[in-house]
Each structure stands twice: as structure tokens, then as C-alpha cells.
């Protein structure tokens, strides 16, 4: 059974960079035709797609966040990571990583449990 | 990119059927058959219920069905059960993004 687990600091100061890692177990991150994505959900609000990466390193970013996002993959560790720069209180959210079977549409079939990141001084 | 439009809340009694709408434009819902629906219970990760407008992942009850007409997609839940209560989100591919956009979410209450 495929499992995803987010890890990283739960508290980040304003203007700093948020860094999270997603570890995939029970399957290979290098599987053909599967992409890997990040989604966030501010407290009490809806879902927002952040970005997606293929194991080859090809990335796809939400245009509204593109200038601040970097998503990378480490196939040797079966992990992919998110960096979000210049954070503000508006970036406080539960951050999820998920498997993305197709780049066409937001289809996420396996999800991590999510990790709350609070932006505060 | 604008979020897809969903009603803030819907409700129904056990055994009834309800439908949640998801309205977009010809650049997303109306232009492509890449609409998905998610169920989310409090404190839990979303769960994929429908993809490609009307396909159900393995293990999802056949009480859940999806359809689309023009720029509006719909999720219908028949034989409503208490466990169906939660938040529901639609999503769609959009030509303005390399992947897609989510709807604002609908809170389903089972009376």
C-alpha cells in the first residue's frame, strides 16, 4: 500500500522560506506515468494546488505561487520536496503531499496525512 | 486563476439523494472531461471519489456518481448516509494552468 508522509518545521517566521519533504513508501517515486504534488489548505478554507513534479524533474506550478515555489525530487531517497519563499501569515495552512496519476487535472489518489505550518514571528 | 463555484452548503436526510454542483467556464469544466470530486472529513486528508467526470476509483461506493452538462459538473450521492457528511471539493483541468483548479468546497450535512 502506497503511503506518503510530510515532514518539516511546523513554525516558520515571516519572510523566511518554508521547506517540506514528502517521503513515499510502498512504491517507487520513479513509477512511469505518476506525478507527485503539493496541495495546501488554510485553516477553515478550501484546497489550493501548489505544484507538481515528475520523477524526471519536470515541474508544474500554480501560476499564482510560481515566483515563490521550488519543487524538487530525490529519487534515491524516494522523496520530493517543497520550498516556498518569502512567506507571510497567508501561507499558514495544512500542507499535503499526494500522488498525481495524470498532469491533466487535479487527480490525487494517494495523500499524506498533512502537516500544519504556521507562519508567525 | 479563479476557483470553480460550488454552493457553500447542502443538506439531506438519510436515504435521500443530493446533488452538488460545480460551475466553471469553457476554459475548464466545459472544455475538458477532467473533473474530479473529493470528500473530506474534519481533520483528515481529502479522498478521491470521482475522476474524469464520472469514473469511480476502486473501493468508492456506487452511491456516488458524477456528470457534466456544459460548464457545470455535478456530484450526486444517493441513499444518503450519516458517514457521507463532510466537505466536498470539485476540481478541473484548466487551460490557464498546467494542471488545474479546485472549487471552493461544499459542506454536506446529513440531517
Coordinates of C-alpha atoms in Angstrom, one line a residue:
Chain A
X1 CA 0.0 0.0 0.0
X2 CA 1.4 3.3 -1.1
X3 CA 2.0 5.8 1.8
X4 CA 3.1 9.4 1.8
X5 CA 4.4 11.3 4.8
X6 CA 5.1 15.0 5.1
X7 CA 7.9 16.3 7.3
X8 CA 9.3 19.7 8.2
X9 CA 9.1 22.6 10.6
X10 CA 5.7 23.5 11.9
X11 CA 6.6 27.1 12.5
X12 CA 8.2 29.5 10.1
X13 CA 9.0 33.2 10.5
X14 CA 7.6 35.8 8.1
X15 CA 9.8 36.5 5.1
X16 CA 11.7 33.2 5.6
X17 CA 11.5 30.0 3.4
X18 CA 9.1 27.2 4.2
X19 CA 10.6 23.8 3.5
X20 CA 8.8 20.5 3.5
X21 CA 9.7 16.9 2.4
X22 CA 7.4 14.1 1.4
X23 CA 8.6 10.6 1.8
X24 CA 7.0 7.9 -0.3
X25 CA 6.9 4.3 0.9
X26 CA 5.3 1.2 -0.5
X27 CA 6.1 2.2 -4.1
X28 CA 8.7 3.9 -6.3
X29 CA 8.6 7.6 -6.9
X30 CA 10.1 6.8 -10.3
X31 CA 7.0 4.9 -11.4
X32 CA 6.1 5.8 -15.0
X33 CA 3.0 8.0 -15.6
X34 CA 2.8 9.2 -12.0
X35 CA 3.4 12.7 -10.9
X36 CA 3.8 14.0 -7.3
X37 CA 2.1 17.1 -6.0
X38 CA 1.7 19.5 -3.1
X39 CA -1.7 20.9 -2.0
X40 CA -2.4 23.3 0.9
X41 CA -5.5 24.2 2.9
X42 CA -5.6 27.3 5.1
X43 CA -7.5 26.7 8.4
X44 CA -11.2 26.6 7.7
X45 CA -10.7 27.2 4.0
X46 CA -10.6 25.3 0.7
X47 CA -7.9 23.4 -1.2
X48 CA -5.2 25.1 -3.3
X49 CA -2.9 23.2 -5.7
X50 CA 0.7 24.4 -5.2
X51 CA 2.6 22.4 -7.8
X52 CA 3.6 19.1 -9.2
X53 CA 6.8 17.3 -10.2
X54 CA 7.6 14.2 -12.3
X55 CA 10.4 11.9 -11.3
X56 CA 12.5 13.2 -14.2
X57 CA 12.4 16.7 -12.6
X58 CA 9.8 18.3 -14.8
X59 CA 7.8 20.8 -12.7
X60 CA 4.4 22.4 -13.0
X61 CA 3.5 25.3 -10.7
X62 CA 0.3 27.2 -9.8
X63 CA 0.7 30.5 -11.6
X64 CA -0.3 32.5 -8.5
X65 CA 2.6 31.0 -6.5
X66 CA 5.1 30.3 -9.2
X67 CA 7.5 33.1 -8.3
X68 CA 8.0 31.7 -4.8
X69 CA 7.9 27.9 -5.3
X70 CA 10.6 25.4 -5.9
X71 CA 9.7 21.7 -6.0
X72 CA 12.4 19.1 -6.3
X73 CA 12.8 15.3 -6.3
X74 CA 15.3 12.9 -4.9
X75 CA 14.7 9.5 -6.4
X76 CA 17.5 7.9 -4.4
X77 CA 15.6 8.7 -1.2
X78 CA 12.1 8.3 -2.7
X79 CA 11.3 11.8 -1.7
X80 CA 10.1 15.1 -3.2
X81 CA 10.3 18.5 -1.5
X82 CA 8.7 21.9 -1.5
X83 CA 10.3 25.3 -0.8
X84 CA 8.1 28.4 -0.6
X85 CA 10.0 31.6 -0.1
X86 CA 9.1 35.0 1.4
X87 CA 6.2 33.5 3.5
X88 CA 3.6 35.6 5.2
X89 CA 0.7 34.8 7.5
X90 CA -1.4 34.0 4.4
X91 CA 0.8 30.9 3.8
X92 CA -0.3 29.4 7.1
X93 CA -2.0 26.1 6.1
X94 CA -2.1 22.4 6.3
X95 CA 0.3 21.2 3.6
X96 CA -0.4 17.9 1.9
X97 CA 1.7 15.8 -0.5
X98 CA -0.1 13.5 -2.9
X99 CA 0.3 11.2 -5.9
X100 CA -0.9 12.7 -9.1
X101 CA -1.6 10.0 -11.7
X102 CA -2.1 12.4 -14.5
X103 CA -1.0 16.0 -15.1
X104 CA -4.3 16.6 -16.8
X105 CA -6.5 17.8 -14.0
X106 CA -6.1 17.7 -10.2
X107 CA -6.4 13.9 -9.7
X108 CA -4.8 12.9 -6.5
X109 CA -5.3 9.3 -5.5
X110 CA -3.0 8.9 -2.5
X111 CA -2.5 11.6 0.1
X112 CA -0.3 12.2 3.1
X113 CA -1.9 13.0 6.4
X114 CA -1.0 16.6 6.1
X115 CA 1.2 18.9 8.2
X116 CA 0.2 22.2 9.7
X117 CA 2.7 25.0 9.0
X118 CA 2.2 28.3 10.9
X119 CA 3.8 31.5 9.8
X120 CA 4.4 33.7 12.8
X121 CA 7.2 35.6 14.5
Chain B
X1 CA -6.9 31.5 -11.8
X2 CA -10.4 31.6 -10.3
X3 CA -11.8 28.8 -8.2
X4 CA -14.7 26.8 -9.5
X5 CA -18.1 27.8 -8.0
X6 CA -19.8 25.4 -5.6
X7 CA -22.7 26.0 -3.2
X8 CA -21.5 26.7 0.3
X9 CA -23.7 24.0 1.8
X10 CA -26.3 21.4 1.0
X11 CA -28.2 19.1 3.3
X12 CA -30.4 16.0 3.1
X13 CA -32.0 13.3 5.2
X14 CA -30.7 9.7 5.4
X15 CA -31.8 7.7 2.3
X16 CA -32.4 10.8 0.1
X17 CA -30.3 11.8 -2.8
X18 CA -28.5 15.1 -3.1
X19 CA -26.6 16.8 -5.9
X20 CA -23.6 19.2 -5.5
X21 CA -22.9 21.5 -8.5
X22 CA -19.6 22.8 -9.6
X23 CA -19.7 25.7 -12.2
X24 CA -16.8 26.8 -14.2
X25 CA -16.2 28.1 -17.8
X26 CA -15.4 26.7 -21.2
X27 CA -11.7 27.0 -20.3
X28 CA -12.1 24.4 -17.5
X29 CA -15.2 22.3 -16.7
X30 CA -16.9 22.9 -20.0
X31 CA -13.9 22.3 -22.2
X32 CA -12.4 19.1 -20.8
X33 CA -13.5 15.9 -19.2
X34 CA -11.1 16.2 -16.4
X35 CA -13.4 16.9 -13.4
X36 CA -12.7 15.3 -10.1
X37 CA -14.5 15.2 -6.7
X38 CA -13.1 14.8 -3.3
X39 CA -14.7 14.1 0.1
X40 CA -13.0 15.5 3.3
X41 CA -13.9 14.7 6.8
X42 CA -12.7 17.0 9.6
X43 CA -9.0 16.7 10.3
X44 CA -8.5 14.2 7.5
X45 CA -6.9 14.4 4.1
X46 CA -9.3 14.6 1.1
X47 CA -10.3 11.3 -0.5
X48 CA -10.8 11.0 -4.3
X49 CA -14.4 10.0 -5.1
X50 CA -14.8 10.7 -8.8
X51 CA -12.3 11.5 -11.6
X52 CA -12.6 12.2 -15.3
X53 CA -16.2 13.4 -14.7
X54 CA -17.8 10.1 -13.9
X55 CA -15.3 7.4 -13.1
X56 CA -15.1 5.9 -9.6
X57 CA -11.8 4.8 -8.1
X58 CA -11.7 1.2 -6.8
X59 CA -13.4 1.0 -3.4
X60 CA -15.7 4.0 -3.7
X61 CA -19.4 3.3 -3.2
X62 CA -21.6 3.3 -6.3
X63 CA -23.9 5.6 -4.4
X64 CA -21.5 8.3 -5.7
X65 CA -21.8 9.4 -9.3
X66 CA -20.6 12.3 -11.4
X67 CA -21.9 14.0 -14.5
X68 CA -21.4 17.2 -16.5
X69 CA -23.5 19.5 -18.6
X70 CA -22.0 22.5 -20.3
X71 CA -19.9 24.4 -17.8
X72 CA -21.4 22.7 -14.8
X73 CA -20.3 19.4 -13.3
X74 CA -22.4 17.6 -10.6
X75 CA -21.8 15.1 -7.9
X76 CA -24.8 13.0 -6.9
X77 CA -24.9 11.0 -3.7
X78 CA -27.9 8.6 -3.5
X79 CA -29.1 6.7 -0.4
X80 CA -27.5 9.4 1.8
X81 CA -25.8 8.0 4.9
X82 CA -24.6 9.7 8.1
X83 CA -21.0 8.9 7.1
X84 CA -21.4 11.0 3.9
X85 CA -21.4 14.2 6.0
X86 CA -18.3 16.3 5.3
X87 CA -16.9 18.7 2.8
X88 CA -16.8 18.1 -0.9
X89 CA -14.5 19.7 -3.4
X90 CA -14.6 19.6 -7.2
X91 CA -11.6 20.2 -9.4
X92 CA -10.9 20.6 -13.1
X93 CA -8.2 20.9 -15.6
X94 CA -7.9 24.4 -16.9
X95 CA -6.3 25.8 -20.0
X96 CA -5.0 28.7 -17.9
X97 CA -2.8 26.4 -15.8
X98 CA -0.7 23.4 -16.5
X99 CA -2.8 21.3 -14.1
X100 CA -6.0 22.6 -12.7
X101 CA -8.1 24.4 -10.1
X102 CA -10.2 23.5 -7.2
X103 CA -13.8 24.6 -6.3
X104 CA -14.4 26.5 -3.1
X105 CA -16.0 23.5 -1.4
X106 CA -19.5 22.4 -0.2
X107 CA -20.4 21.4 3.3
X108 CA -22.8 18.4 3.3
X109 CA -25.0 18.0 6.3
X110 CA -27.0 14.8 6.8
X111 CA -30.0 15.8 8.9

